[in-house]
mmCIF file of C-alpha atoms in Angstrom:
data_model
loop_
_atom_site.group_PDB
_atom_site.id
_atom_site.type_symbol
_atom_site.label_atom_id
_atom_site.label_comp_id
_atom_site.label_asym_id
_atom_site.label_seq_id
_atom_site.Cartn_x
_atom_site.Cartn_y
_atom_site.Cartn_z
ATOM 1 C CA TRP J 215 0.000 0.000 0.000
ATOM 2 C CA TYR J 216 1.493 3.333 -1.035
ATOM 3 C CA GLN J 217 -1.007 6.121 -0.464
ATOM 4 C CA GLY J 218 -1.728 8.894 2.022
ATOM 5 C CA GLU J 219 -0.566 12.050 0.281
ATOM 6 C CA ALA J 220 -4.120 13.321 -0.222
ATOM 7 C CA ASN J 221 -4.876 12.672 3.452
ATOM 8 C CA SER J 222 -2.193 15.090 4.632
ATOM 9 C CA THR J 223 -4.337 18.173 5.187
ATOM 10 C CA PRO J 224 -4.093 19.345 8.810
ATOM 11 C CA GLU J 225 -7.747 18.424 9.314
ATOM 12 C CA ARG J 226 -7.411 14.876 7.989
ATOM 13 C CA ALA J 227 -3.920 13.654 8.852
ATOM 14 C CA GLY J 228 -4.762 12.563 12.384
ATOM 15 C CA PHE J 229 -7.655 10.448 11.143
ATOM 16 C CA TYR J 230 -5.535 8.413 8.739
ATOM 17 C CA HIS J 231 -4.599 5.896 11.430
ATOM 18 C CA HIS J 232 -8.259 4.897 11.724
ATOM 19 C CA GLN J 233 -8.717 4.783 7.964
ATOM 20 C CA LEU J 234 -5.665 2.607 7.340
ATOM 21 C CA SER J 235 -6.564 0.290 10.215
ATOM 22 C CA LEU J 236 -10.088 -0.127 8.851
ATOM 23 C CA LEU J 237 -8.725 -0.832 5.381
ATOM 24 C CA VAL J 238 -6.474 -3.621 6.635
ATOM 25 C CA THR J 239 -9.089 -5.210 8.901
ATOM 26 C CA ASP J 240 -11.839 -4.961 6.277
ATOM 27 C CA TRP J 241 -9.757 -6.552 3.534
ATOM 28 C CA ARG J 242 -8.666 -9.330 5.868
ATOM 29 C CA LYS J 243 -12.274 -9.969 6.835
ATOM 30 C CA ARG J 244 -13.344 -10.120 3.198
ATOM 31 C CA TRP J 245 -10.507 -12.481 2.271
ATOM 32 C CA GLY J 246 -11.152 -14.620 5.329
ATOM 33 C CA TYR J 247 -7.723 -14.567 6.965
ATOM 34 C CA ASP J 248 -5.173 -12.188 8.473
ATOM 35 C CA PHE J 249 -2.783 -11.980 5.555
ATOM 36 C CA PRO J 250 0.460 -9.974 5.906
ATOM 37 C CA PHE J 251 0.041 -6.326 4.963
ATOM 38 C CA ALA J 252 2.729 -3.692 4.426
ATOM 39 C CA TRP J 253 2.707 -0.062 3.400
ATOM 40 C CA VAL J 254 5.124 2.703 2.483
ATOM 41 C CA GLN J 255 5.463 5.506 5.002
ATOM 42 C CA LEU J 256 5.284 8.873 3.255
ATOM 43 C CA PRO J 257 8.746 10.043 2.154
ATOM 44 C CA ASN J 258 10.323 13.432 2.628
ATOM 45 C CA PHE J 259 8.645 16.072 0.442
ATOM 46 C CA GLY J 260 8.524 19.858 0.469
ATOM 47 C CA ALA J 261 4.753 20.086 0.827
ATOM 48 C CA VAL J 262 3.315 23.483 1.742
ATOM 49 C CA GLY J 263 0.372 23.735 4.129
ATOM 50 C CA ARG J 264 0.271 19.965 4.632
ATOM 51 C CA ASP J 265 0.857 17.679 7.602
ATOM 52 C CA TRP J 266 3.020 14.888 6.243
ATOM 53 C CA PRO J 267 4.474 14.175 9.707
ATOM 54 C CA GLY J 268 0.933 13.520 10.939
ATOM 55 C CA VAL J 269 0.316 10.937 8.223
ATOM 56 C CA ARG J 270 3.684 9.306 8.871
ATOM 57 C CA GLU J 271 2.742 9.069 12.544
ATOM 58 C CA ALA J 272 -0.602 7.500 11.634
ATOM 59 C CA MET J 273 1.210 4.873 9.588
ATOM 60 C CA LEU J 274 3.602 4.202 12.455
ATOM 61 C CA GLN J 275 0.677 3.753 14.860
ATOM 62 C CA THR J 276 -0.996 1.245 12.545
ATOM 63 C CA LEU J 277 1.923 -1.152 13.043
ATOM 64 C CA LYS J 278 0.051 -2.184 16.205
ATOM 65 C CA LEU J 279 -2.016 -4.449 13.948
ATOM 66 C CA LYS J 280 -0.475 -7.916 13.827
ATOM 67 C CA ASP J 281 1.454 -9.071 10.768
ATOM 68 C CA THR J 282 1.915 -5.583 9.363
ATOM 69 C CA GLY J 283 5.043 -3.819 8.191
ATOM 70 C CA MET J 284 6.193 -0.454 6.948
ATOM 71 C CA ALA J 285 8.899 0.653 4.548
ATOM 72 C CA ILE J 286 10.406 3.855 5.947
ATOM 73 C CA THR J 287 11.307 6.196 3.083
ATOM 74 C CA ILE J 288 12.208 9.455 4.817
ATOM 75 C CA ASP J 289 15.428 9.548 2.777
ATOM 76 C CA VAL J 290 14.266 8.744 -0.766
ATOM 77 C CA GLY J 291 11.857 11.603 -1.481
ATOM 78 C CA GLU J 292 12.313 14.653 -3.679
ATOM 79 C CA GLU J 293 11.608 18.145 -2.401
ATOM 80 C CA LYS J 294 9.580 19.324 -5.391
ATOM 81 C CA ASP J 295 8.215 16.045 -6.773
ATOM 82 C CA ILE J 296 5.475 14.225 -4.886
ATOM 83 C CA HIS J 297 6.342 11.057 -6.841
ATOM 84 C CA PRO J 298 9.998 10.273 -6.048
ATOM 85 C CA LYS J 299 11.839 8.451 -8.803
ATOM 86 C CA ASN J 300 13.759 5.945 -6.688
ATOM 87 C CA LYS J 301 11.025 3.336 -6.518
ATOM 88 C CA GLN J 302 13.593 0.541 -6.618
ATOM 89 C CA GLU J 303 14.719 1.336 -3.073
ATOM 90 C CA VAL J 304 11.107 1.649 -1.937
ATOM 91 C CA GLY J 305 10.413 -1.805 -3.339
ATOM 92 C CA ARG J 306 13.565 -3.236 -1.789
ATOM 93 C CA ARG J 307 12.529 -2.062 1.667
ATOM 94 C CA LEU J 308 9.098 -3.613 1.283
ATOM 95 C CA ALA J 309 10.781 -6.795 0.077
ATOM 96 C CA VAL J 310 13.127 -7.140 3.054
ATOM 97 C CA TRP J 311 10.156 -6.819 5.384
ATOM 98 C CA ALA J 312 8.411 -9.647 3.550
ATOM 99 C CA LEU J 313 11.549 -11.790 3.395
ATOM 100 C CA GLY J 314 12.142 -11.500 7.125
ATOM 101 C CA SER J 315 8.625 -11.307 8.544
ATOM 102 C CA VAL J 316 6.726 -13.560 6.157
ATOM 103 C CA TYR J 317 9.312 -15.949 4.701
ATOM 104 C CA GLY J 318 11.519 -16.311 7.758
ATOM 105 C CA GLN J 319 14.812 -15.147 6.308
ATOM 106 C CA LYS J 320 17.367 -13.606 8.649
ATOM 107 C CA VAL J 321 17.357 -10.044 7.354
ATOM 108 C CA ALA J 322 16.698 -6.648 8.894
ATOM 109 C CA THR J 323 13.016 -5.951 8.287
ATOM 110 C CA SER J 324 12.730 -2.302 9.310
ATOM 111 C CA GLY J 325 14.614 0.795 10.229
ATOM 112 C CA PRO J 326 14.699 1.863 13.886
ATOM 113 C CA LEU J 327 11.283 2.338 15.492
ATOM 114 C CA PRO J 328 10.578 4.301 18.693
ATOM 115 C CA ALA J 329 10.072 2.068 21.720
ATOM 116 C CA GLY J 330 9.546 4.509 24.560
ATOM 117 C CA HIS J 331 11.294 7.382 26.274
ATOM 118 C CA GLU J 332 12.316 8.623 29.698
ATOM 119 C CA VAL J 333 13.163 12.088 30.962
ATOM 120 C CA LYS J 334 16.320 12.090 33.076
ATOM 121 C CA GLY J 335 17.111 15.530 34.408
ATOM 122 C CA SER J 336 17.827 17.817 31.463
ATOM 123 C CA GLU J 337 17.920 14.949 28.950
ATOM 124 C CA VAL J 338 15.396 12.766 27.161
ATOM 125 C CA VAL J 339 16.406 9.149 26.587
ATOM 126 C CA LEU J 340 14.765 7.677 23.481
ATOM 127 C CA ARG J 341 14.663 3.890 23.061
ATOM 128 C CA PHE J 342 14.517 2.056 19.744
ATOM 129 C CA THR J 343 13.830 -1.387 18.346
ATOM 130 C CA HIS J 344 15.072 -2.712 14.980
ATOM 131 C CA THR J 345 18.567 -1.385 15.598
ATOM 132 C CA ASP J 346 20.104 -4.324 13.691
ATOM 133 C CA GLY J 347 23.845 -3.914 14.055
ATOM 134 C CA GLY J 348 23.470 -0.784 16.168
ATOM 135 C CA LEU J 349 22.218 2.756 15.688
ATOM 136 C CA VAL J 350 24.225 4.878 13.263
ATOM 137 C CA ALA J 351 24.447 8.600 12.517
ATOM 138 C CA LYS J 352 24.919 8.485 8.762
ATOM 139 C CA GLY J 353 27.390 11.030 7.497
ATOM 140 C CA GLY J 354 28.588 12.367 10.828
ATOM 141 C CA GLU J 355 26.819 14.348 13.536
ATOM 142 C CA LEU J 356 23.344 13.116 14.468
ATOM 143 C CA LYS J 357 20.648 15.422 13.095
ATOM 144 C CA GLY J 358 16.889 15.746 13.104
ATOM 145 C CA PHE J 359 16.018 15.810 16.812
ATOM 146 C CA VAL J 360 14.312 18.663 18.639
ATOM 147 C CA VAL J 361 13.388 18.995 22.296
ATOM 148 C CA ALA J 362 10.973 21.212 24.240
ATOM 149 C CA GLY J 363 9.981 22.061 27.776
ATOM 150 C CA ALA J 364 6.546 22.877 29.133
ATOM 151 C CA ASP J 365 6.550 26.128 27.133
ATOM 152 C CA ASN J 366 6.401 24.084 23.905
ATOM 153 C CA GLN J 367 9.327 26.003 22.422
ATOM 154 C CA TRP J 368 11.177 23.521 20.232
ATOM 155 C CA LYS J 369 14.966 23.686 20.145
ATOM 156 C CA PRO J 370 17.383 21.754 17.905
ATOM 157 C CA ALA J 371 18.712 19.033 20.144
ATOM 158 C CA GLN J 372 22.190 17.839 20.816
ATOM 159 C CA ALA J 373 21.891 14.110 20.235
ATOM 160 C CA ARG J 374 24.162 11.176 20.920
ATOM 161 C CA ILE J 375 23.817 7.435 20.474
ATOM 162 C CA VAL J 376 24.238 5.182 23.505
ATOM 163 C CA GLY J 377 23.561 1.544 22.673
ATOM 164 C CA ASP J 378 19.981 1.207 21.449
ATOM 165 C CA THR J 379 19.080 4.688 22.676
ATOM 166 C CA VAL J 380 19.497 8.279 21.577
ATOM 167 C CA ILE J 381 19.943 10.873 24.322
ATOM 168 C CA VAL J 382 18.834 14.405 23.419
ATOM 169 C CA SER J 383 19.129 17.764 25.151
ATOM 170 C CA HIS J 384 19.497 21.514 24.640
ATOM 171 C CA PRO J 385 21.244 23.909 27.043
ATOM 172 C CA ASP J 386 18.234 26.243 27.083
ATOM 173 C CA VAL J 387 15.781 23.444 27.924
ATOM 174 C CA LYS J 388 16.504 22.657 31.563
ATOM 175 C CA ALA J 389 13.367 20.572 32.128
ATOM 176 C CA PRO J 390 12.436 18.827 28.873
ATOM 177 C CA VAL J 391 9.044 17.210 28.497
ATOM 178 C CA ALA J 392 9.099 15.977 24.897
ATOM 179 C CA ALA J 393 11.262 15.224 21.887
ATOM 180 C CA ARG J 394 10.668 14.773 18.186
ATOM 181 C CA TYR J 395 12.603 13.286 15.301
ATOM 182 C CA ALA J 396 12.319 14.278 11.627
ATOM 183 C CA TRP J 397 9.058 16.068 12.392
ATOM 184 C CA GLU J 398 8.882 18.153 9.222
ATOM 185 C CA ASN J 399 7.589 17.635 5.713
ATOM 186 C CA TRP J 400 11.165 17.875 4.391
ATOM 187 C CA PRO J 401 13.401 17.086 7.379
ATOM 188 C CA THR J 402 17.151 16.907 7.733
ATOM 189 C CA CYS J 403 17.742 13.615 9.534
ATOM 190 C CA ASN J 404 20.293 10.830 9.508
ATOM 191 C CA LEU J 405 19.527 8.125 12.097
ATOM 192 C CA TYR J 406 19.886 4.600 10.666
ATOM 193 C CA ASN J 407 20.467 1.075 11.874
ATOM 194 C CA GLY J 408 23.455 -1.094 11.078
ATOM 195 C CA ALA J 409 21.628 -2.583 8.100
ATOM 196 C CA GLY J 410 21.393 0.835 6.443
ATOM 197 C CA LEU J 411 17.675 1.374 7.009
ATOM 198 C CA PRO J 412 16.477 4.801 8.223
ATOM 199 C CA ALA J 413 14.604 5.482 11.446
ATOM 200 C CA SER J 414 10.944 6.423 11.374
ATOM 201 C CA PRO J 415 9.967 9.999 12.198
ATOM 202 C CA PHE J 416 8.129 10.232 15.513
ATOM 203 C CA ARG J 417 7.240 12.415 18.487
ATOM 204 C CA THR J 418 6.840 11.702 22.176
ATOM 205 C CA ASP J 419 4.334 14.460 22.903
ATOM 206 C CA LYS J 420 1.079 12.964 21.642
#
């Protein structure tokens, strides 16, 4: 499944989780069994007046349905073309999910997914699954994280990898309450796992 662009208006993006969940459950009911189902998370794109992060979040939430998967494509989009040309990589990421999750091959099936967080003093500790081979900051310094306190003023975070976690902070945010990663239509972000698959955008403040 590779849709969702038209659902990215600010009024509709938050509802997409329910729509996608209903689609999967309805089709499974009609076919008579819970077949594996995967989709493509919306890529990076320079949309104006749209909420692509909200749709990406909806797709991430729908992974709660059993036997579902998601190809994370936050690094294959094109800023001014809603239809990115590199479909081969999109297909490859769907394929590795199927090979590992459906056919039992020993391959990395997803990029890093958020698995919880904890505020420790002036830092937020973000936990991840699907770190296959360890978390990696591709190309150097880790980018794409922001952090905020109770005033909801988002600051670009200093971020470092510690095992299967990323620890984020900002000197002006003494008491953080939330963090986000790649929370823009066209984000600058570079968190990957050891298999070369990118991390999903997410936020802790919903």
